[in-house]
Amino acid sequence: MTRMTGAEYLSRSLDAWEVEAVFLVPTSLSATLVTMERETSIKRIVTHGEKAAAYMADGYARATGKPGVCMAQNIGAANLAAGLRDAYLGSSPVLALTGGPYEWSRGRNYYQEIEDFPLFKPVTRSSRQVLDVSRLPDQLDQALRDATTGKPGPVHLELAGHTGDTIENQSFDVELPTPGARRTPAFRIAPEPGAIQAAAAAIRAAERPVILSGGGVRMSGAGPEVVALAERLGAPLATSLNGKDTVPADHPLAIGIPGLYARASANQIILEADLVVYIGSQTGSQVTLTWQVPAPSTAVVHIDIEPKELGRHYPRTTPVVADARLGVLALLEALGDVDAARLASWRDRAAELGARWRASVAELEDSDAAPMRPERLARDLGHLLPDNALVVSDTGHAGMWTAAHLDLAKPNQGFLRAAGSLGWGLPAGIGAQIARPDLQVVVFTGDGGLFYHLSELETAARWNVPLTVVVNDNRSLNQEINPYTVAYGGSLNGRHHELWHFQDIDLARVAESLGVTGIRVTRPQDLEPALARATEIDGPVLIDVVSDIEAVAPKGSAQRAGA
């Protein structure tokens, strides 16, 4: 047992757990931060807002599987909680540390003090208060256990004192935790043999099966096993948007992403399937197009670490509670040799639908028009990515264009996407690049998304974070064209432009003013040299691609294709 302060314990514990960076807005846990400087190599990344700190921690966590750590004082806790929404929806292991009211000031109208603690409940797997330093070790350990076991997610500790200083300044006798990184999956749960046999029987009986690889496959590192399962069966292989990088886009069985942010052909194939095998994926509204793809009566095999997800929306579900990798390995063993030739006509049908979709978008993907079509921007970006690229995509149109048109074909290329918070892309990309300096992070966002946290370009410049930010700059929030068209009675009129138009701003010059190299692209043929230049620069680069304001991404359809 060693005598130390709460600040020393917290700093030394995070160091023992191989945390390499924390993200914060001052002043929070100041004594802990000073201890980090004196005793560790942990980077202390000061951001321009608490939401951005949470997003950076989220990007760090998704890029590594290790908990990302963000901090805020009591006054900024509400903003930090808002930033955990995406980590919660994306099952990302983030540890949020905030200050809380002093016991002597609680309820006395102390300056800037409110009870922020309840705000964390809906966006975390667990949220706890630490009122005495003696409870810091067990509460911190349990928080990290909650974050990394089962279905991962963000967790929160409120430390007494507005900046956490009550806990930091108390001393106690304690042993430091065992060294070693905490990461997901913390434990791998093997499936029950009976469940695997039932799943294998359902798959053998299917005539038109489709496999869907989700974000849980990515977390489990089960991509090769899922591909092996598809090859064993000869079955078409889809991914969710979270699982986009688990299947090479050029694999002959790959059909792309179904659902809302989708390829129409992927939806059509799943509509024709008589069995869908979900692996490490929720059956939520986005991947199923609000439970239309597949139809609710479709038979499902569902392998997932979270029992509550199994059969949640599809009553004809054969459930398997398991880590994705262990579940697929057990399924491969149970299936044994399979005659893949029996699915030849089904594979041909899937290939036909995929070819039809590709032909339907070829004119847009090949367009030389200026301003640039975003279909071509996303397609060309996929072709030009370095072998070690990690694409970080914002939500909205950025997610739609990357889902349908950006292909990842190299085995070491990765993909992270916002789970629903516009503006997540830039700060998440910064966090991911700090976590993985061995990768080349490429953020794909729009001008609407970039403006949320534009100031974090300065953070990237200050820390010389060598990421590339590609902006689909259509000078608008043009994803809103369709709902406004409906609201205006079927055609845009009146002062509709006030609701979705921006000024034409040279974002490359804005980036330069914040210390980031800026490049403006106004023609499709200029994208390749811009990306080549970006790879040669030691530091952050923003590529401002001027795109067509009229280009609106089609949402998924549940319409069946003709024979």
Coordinates of C-alpha atoms in Angstrom, one line a residue, residues 69 97 477 488 492 503:
V69 CA -11.0 9.6 -21.8
L97 CA -14.8 12.4 -15.9
L477 CA -27.5 21.9 -45.8
Y488 CA -43.7 24.3 -49.0
L492 CA -39.5 25.2 -53.1
Q503 CA -22.5 31.8 -48.1

